Amino acid sequence: MDQGDGNSKISSVYINNTHGMDDDDFYDRNLALFEEEMDTRPKVSSLLNRLANYTNLTQGAKEHEEAESIGEKKKASKSPQMGTFMGVYLPCLQNIFGVILFLRLTWVVGSAGVLQGLCIVFICCCCTMLTAISMSAIATNGVVPAGGAYFMISRSLGPEFGGAVGLCFYLGTTFAGAMYILGAIEILLMYIAPKAAIFESKHPEGEGAAMLNNMRVYGSICLLLMSLLVFVGVKYVNKLASIFLACVIVSIVSIYVGALVSAFRPPRFPVCMLGNRTIMYPSHSSLLRYTRSRFFFFFCFIRLACAVEKTTYLWKRFCQGTELNASCDEYFNSNNFSKIEAIPGLASGIISENLWSAYLSKGDVVEKGSLHSSLVSHPASTHQPYVFADITTSFTLLVGIFFPSVTGIMAGSNRSGDLKDAQRSIPIGTILAILTTSIVYLSSVVLFGACIDGVVLRDKFGDSVKGNLVVGTLAWPTPWVIVIGSFFSTCGAGLQSLTGAPRLLQAIAKDNIIPFLRVFGHGKANGEPTWAMLLTALIAELGILIASLDLVAPILTMFFLMCYLFVNLACALQTLLRSPNWRPRFSYYHWTLSFLGMTICLALMFISSWYYAIVAMVIASMIYKYIEYHGAEKEWGDGIRGLSLSAARYALLRLEEGPPHTKNWRPQVLVLLKLDEDAHVKSPRLLTFASQLKAGKGLTIVGTVVSGNFLQSYGEALAAEQTLKHLMDKERVKGFYQCIVAQKPREGISHMIQSSGLGGMKPNTVVMGWPHAWRQSEDPQAWKTFINTVRVTTAAHLALLVPKNISLFPSNSEPCTEGYIDVWWIVHDGGMLMLLPFLLRQHKVWRKCGMRIFTVAQMEDNSIQMKKDLATFLYHLRIEAEVEVVEMHDSDISAYTYERTLMMEQRSQMLRQMRLSKSDREREAQLVKDRNSMLRLTSIGSDDDDDTDGGERDRPAIQMTWTKEKTSQYRATHSGCSTPEGFRDMLSIRPDHSNVRRMHTAVKLNEVIVNKSHDARLVLLNMPGPPKNTDGDENYMEFLEVLTEGLERVLLVRGGGSEVITIYS
């Protein structure tokens, strides 16, 4: 790079030497050719240097793209050093293993059986494995800033999906914290300190409610303590994480060791059975009242007889008194007590009994099918000491309860900012963690079914085994290993959830995509999310108040499944769309795997709880729509935008296959607007009318032309586009805006009509304003541009709508409460006149207006038959309207018509022959202004807001511009001027016969229309075509003026030559 130093003479010729020496770091001598663009196109070395200094930003603090673009200097930070094992594998293990493994997996196996239990575990693990593969592909597709799953989803699917799924993930994490706390309290009150219960019930029916109240009280206290710990010091939570993980690993190892030991020396946990029904082990206070614990099972062997002098605890529970001759339960009398072992052992073959499902309804007694029983159908009373099912079990319910035990796979991606090589560590660590946990779960299902008796497995709370935790009975060397280990592991998992959820909410809030969450982006000076922590604690308290682990688990199942579903959707979309930026390092993925994972997630949602699934989808949809309408606009290069592009391309290519059928025709509108010198729209009511016509649907393109050269007027064009955009937002018009820079307005309009749209989505209808005060204009280009646009739309076979007196048209806030829309159907040009009133009446402004259709009958026509035919035609078109046929009798051309034609031609000829000077034209224009109080033309092809036709009603006076008296006066006052030769013969000219006939038609039609439709809210009228000879352009404008004279609101309609309405279905 310093080769130029060897020849300073040459370098000084081409480069300012002093400048080059001063800015050598910025403008390299070897890159002098590119130095003028160095500010927008930096050197490769500068770019690579910035990328090398890239550090993972906290998601939501600032967009990392923006931070780079403005060149902010990053604070020197310690480079992340965590590897795959410590950074991803162990955190995933800790988050996946949880409360369900210790408290509910044995019950799931007992209810579903080993085979269906394996099926449940396998489906759930497949779901998370496929999701992990998709997540790995997304995580390795570029640098993942700290923020994990939310960042990946939002940047892949856009802010709407990102916000919706991010909040679902947040709610799932928050409810997971509540579930872990409930699990810890259940372990505390059921297995560690039963005497700590505050609420107790004297009756068996109230025991469940009392237990729920205890869970609520202790759960709320535990939530408060955990929230305070998280609020005060997150570093302590992170330090305790390794201790909690050790508890989980020790507990799992003790289960495996216990299963192996049971093959040789099964632990002794006898279960008392009456017939084939399981007997509940009595509470401590009950045993003290009757007999010691060791005598309880002694009486399971002996059928009570008269020789027994003292009755037992069981006698009182089944009989009506303590006497030996008291009446007892019939099932009690008919069956004997027996004792079975809760843990027969791995070599006992008990797995054959546990292979099949044994689902129970709420209130059913847990029974052992292999034992003999008399009076099987005899109902059991809740006062009797049986082990009852507390809820109705089914395959779908168990799926919803078990699924939370496989969640937590996002733990590694959430720590992406702390990893040395996130793109390598996240896939390997996450997939290995899922494989490890899947093997543990699948083997646990088999071990539980092979070692533990079925009645004990179905005993959710261990009532039949002295109140022990069921999985603890299998543990070695003592059940307390599992009890203590599971308690601390659930407490740790709860702390992790309460730590992660507020930070996730803070990231969403700082992204500023959901306005009402902005307050939760603030926190303490060190960045701790104070307000987010408060909201998280309140939402978790809702889960605590539910108080049942079995009811909270399906809720967070829904939210996690929703999150996983969209991770798979993101990966599948990116793969199928083949985005150029989709280049993940992780290559072991395929869109079919992502689609399969998405399908499994959706199926599991409805399998576990269809109503919870619907609620979760409704919540996500509401958040999506809220962000779409009120959220901040973000452009993250997401896959949904790519999907929209692909769908648009596919649809446009399909539309290209042929012209639309008449039944599918709808107005695709191009609205031509004119801007003034201050870039303000002169006739915004044109866009209002277009919005009423479209009723918010279909294609609308709003265009304008800026005069000038594109290179010099580019900024002006951008400003014009912004003006159009703001007006469209104000009028709530969904569509596109386009600005063309051209030397001449008529050329720009022609180019716009030719080039607007794409493929089958090209405009088929042009809306432009009427050039008011065109006679008074000192520049004839105004009305010439209008006529040229009419010719261009005709040549392009487009329909044309010209609202006259547009400033008098109603706004969207001024609905018409009564009146008629009158259609004057003079010639048929595709049915536009029939279709337009129907479309207008779909809008609230015109909805209450009736519709009248007038047609014109000549002398040779049968007007009565025409009326019948027209009514039948409208009936088949399914259009309700009043029908009237107006007869126009042949009449001689009136002197008024002849005079107007003569004056029209006189004026045209004089303007051509005299070639008036600028001052004469100004004087001529001023005379007309004074006499008719008309406004000056200020637009090309559009109206002013304040333009009215108030002065046009005195049409004869307006036309009397050049008369004999005025000509004489002009000659007297300008006797010294040089007058063109042809002016002397002007008064002797005779009007052209064809012009007289056209004027006659205009005058007669105007008389009929004004007579019939003077009170109409809107008059629709066929617009005659312009003359083929351009010399008659001014006469054409005069004909249109005469035709619409005296009408308040007129819509001139010119069809595009194709049928737009049909009677066929």
mmCIF file with all atom_site columns, C-alpha atoms in Angstrom, residues 49 73 108 127 202 210 259 277 363 384 405 438 499 518 534 565 625 651 665 772 806 824 912 953 968 996 1012 1020:
data_model
loop_
_atom_site.group_PDB
_atom_site.id
_atom_site.type_symbol
_atom_site.label_atom_id
_atom_site.label_alt_id
_atom_site.label_comp_id
_atom_site.label_asym_id
_atom_site.label_entity_id
_atom_site.label_seq_id
_atom_site.pdbx_PDB_ins_code
_atom_site.Cartn_x
_atom_site.Cartn_y
_atom_site.Cartn_z
_atom_site.occupancy
_atom_site.B_iso_or_equiv
_atom_site.pdbx_formal_charge
_atom_site.auth_seq_id
_atom_site.auth_comp_id
_atom_site.auth_asym_id
_atom_site.auth_atom_id
_atom_site.pdbx_PDB_model_num
ATOM 1  C CA . ASN A 1 49   ? -11.536 -4.232  11.032  1.00 0.00 ? 49   ASN A CA 1
ATOM 2  C CA . LYS A 1 73   ? -16.965 2.722   19.531  1.00 0.00 ? 73   LYS A CA 1
ATOM 3  C CA . VAL A 1 108  ? -47.551 -41.191 33.522  1.00 0.00 ? 108  VAL A CA 1
ATOM 4  C CA . CYS A 1 127  ? -40.576 -32.547 18.681  1.00 0.00 ? 127  CYS A CA 1
ATOM 5  C CA . LYS A 1 202  ? -61.488 -33.171 58.934  1.00 0.00 ? 202  LYS A CA 1
ATOM 6  C CA . ALA A 1 210  ? -57.108 -27.669 51.806  1.00 0.00 ? 210  ALA A CA 1
ATOM 7  C CA . ALA A 1 259  ? -33.088 -50.031 39.704  1.00 0.00 ? 259  ALA A CA 1
ATOM 8  C CA . ARG A 1 277  ? -58.117 -52.339 45.720  1.00 0.00 ? 277  ARG A CA 1
ATOM 9  C CA . GLY A 1 363  ? -62.841 -40.821 41.941  1.00 0.00 ? 363  GLY A CA 1
ATOM 10 C CA . GLN A 1 384  ? -62.962 -45.440 53.056  1.00 0.00 ? 384  GLN A CA 1
ATOM 11 C CA . SER A 1 405  ? -40.166 -31.966 30.995  1.00 0.00 ? 405  SER A CA 1
ATOM 12 C CA . SER A 1 438  ? -34.210 -38.502 25.707  1.00 0.00 ? 438  SER A CA 1
ATOM 13 C CA . THR A 1 499  ? -34.141 -14.763 35.948  1.00 0.00 ? 499  THR A CA 1
ATOM 14 C CA . ARG A 1 518  ? -41.969 0.261   26.389  1.00 0.00 ? 518  ARG A CA 1
ATOM 15 C CA . LEU A 1 534  ? -42.397 -6.996  38.723  1.00 0.00 ? 534  LEU A CA 1
ATOM 16 C CA . LEU A 1 565  ? -43.701 -24.271 15.969  1.00 0.00 ? 565  LEU A CA 1
ATOM 17 C CA . LYS A 1 625  ? -52.524 -7.825  14.671  1.00 0.00 ? 625  LYS A CA 1
ATOM 18 C CA . ALA A 1 651  ? -49.644 -14.890 -8.133  1.00 0.00 ? 651  ALA A CA 1
ATOM 19 C CA . TRP A 1 665  ? -63.011 -7.709  -13.431 1.00 0.00 ? 665  TRP A CA 1
ATOM 20 C CA . HIS A 1 772  ? -61.534 23.881  -14.289 1.00 0.00 ? 772  HIS A CA 1
ATOM 21 C CA . ILE A 1 806  ? -64.577 17.324  -7.274  1.00 0.00 ? 806  ILE A CA 1
ATOM 22 C CA . TRP A 1 824  ? -77.353 8.221   -17.841 1.00 0.00 ? 824  TRP A CA 1
ATOM 23 C CA . ARG A 1 912  ? -55.274 30.979  -33.819 1.00 0.00 ? 912  ARG A CA 1
ATOM 24 C CA . ARG A 1 953  ? -74.664 28.137  -14.919 1.00 0.00 ? 953  ARG A CA 1
ATOM 25 C CA . SER A 1 968  ? -65.719 46.920  -32.951 1.00 0.00 ? 968  SER A CA 1
ATOM 26 C CA . VAL A 1 996  ? -73.431 22.431  -35.010 1.00 0.00 ? 996  VAL A CA 1
ATOM 27 C CA . LYS A 1 1012 ? -84.416 14.795  -14.529 1.00 0.00 ? 1012 LYS A CA 1
ATOM 28 C CA . LEU A 1 1020 ? -72.819 9.338   -14.037 1.00 0.00 ? 1020 LEU A CA 1
#
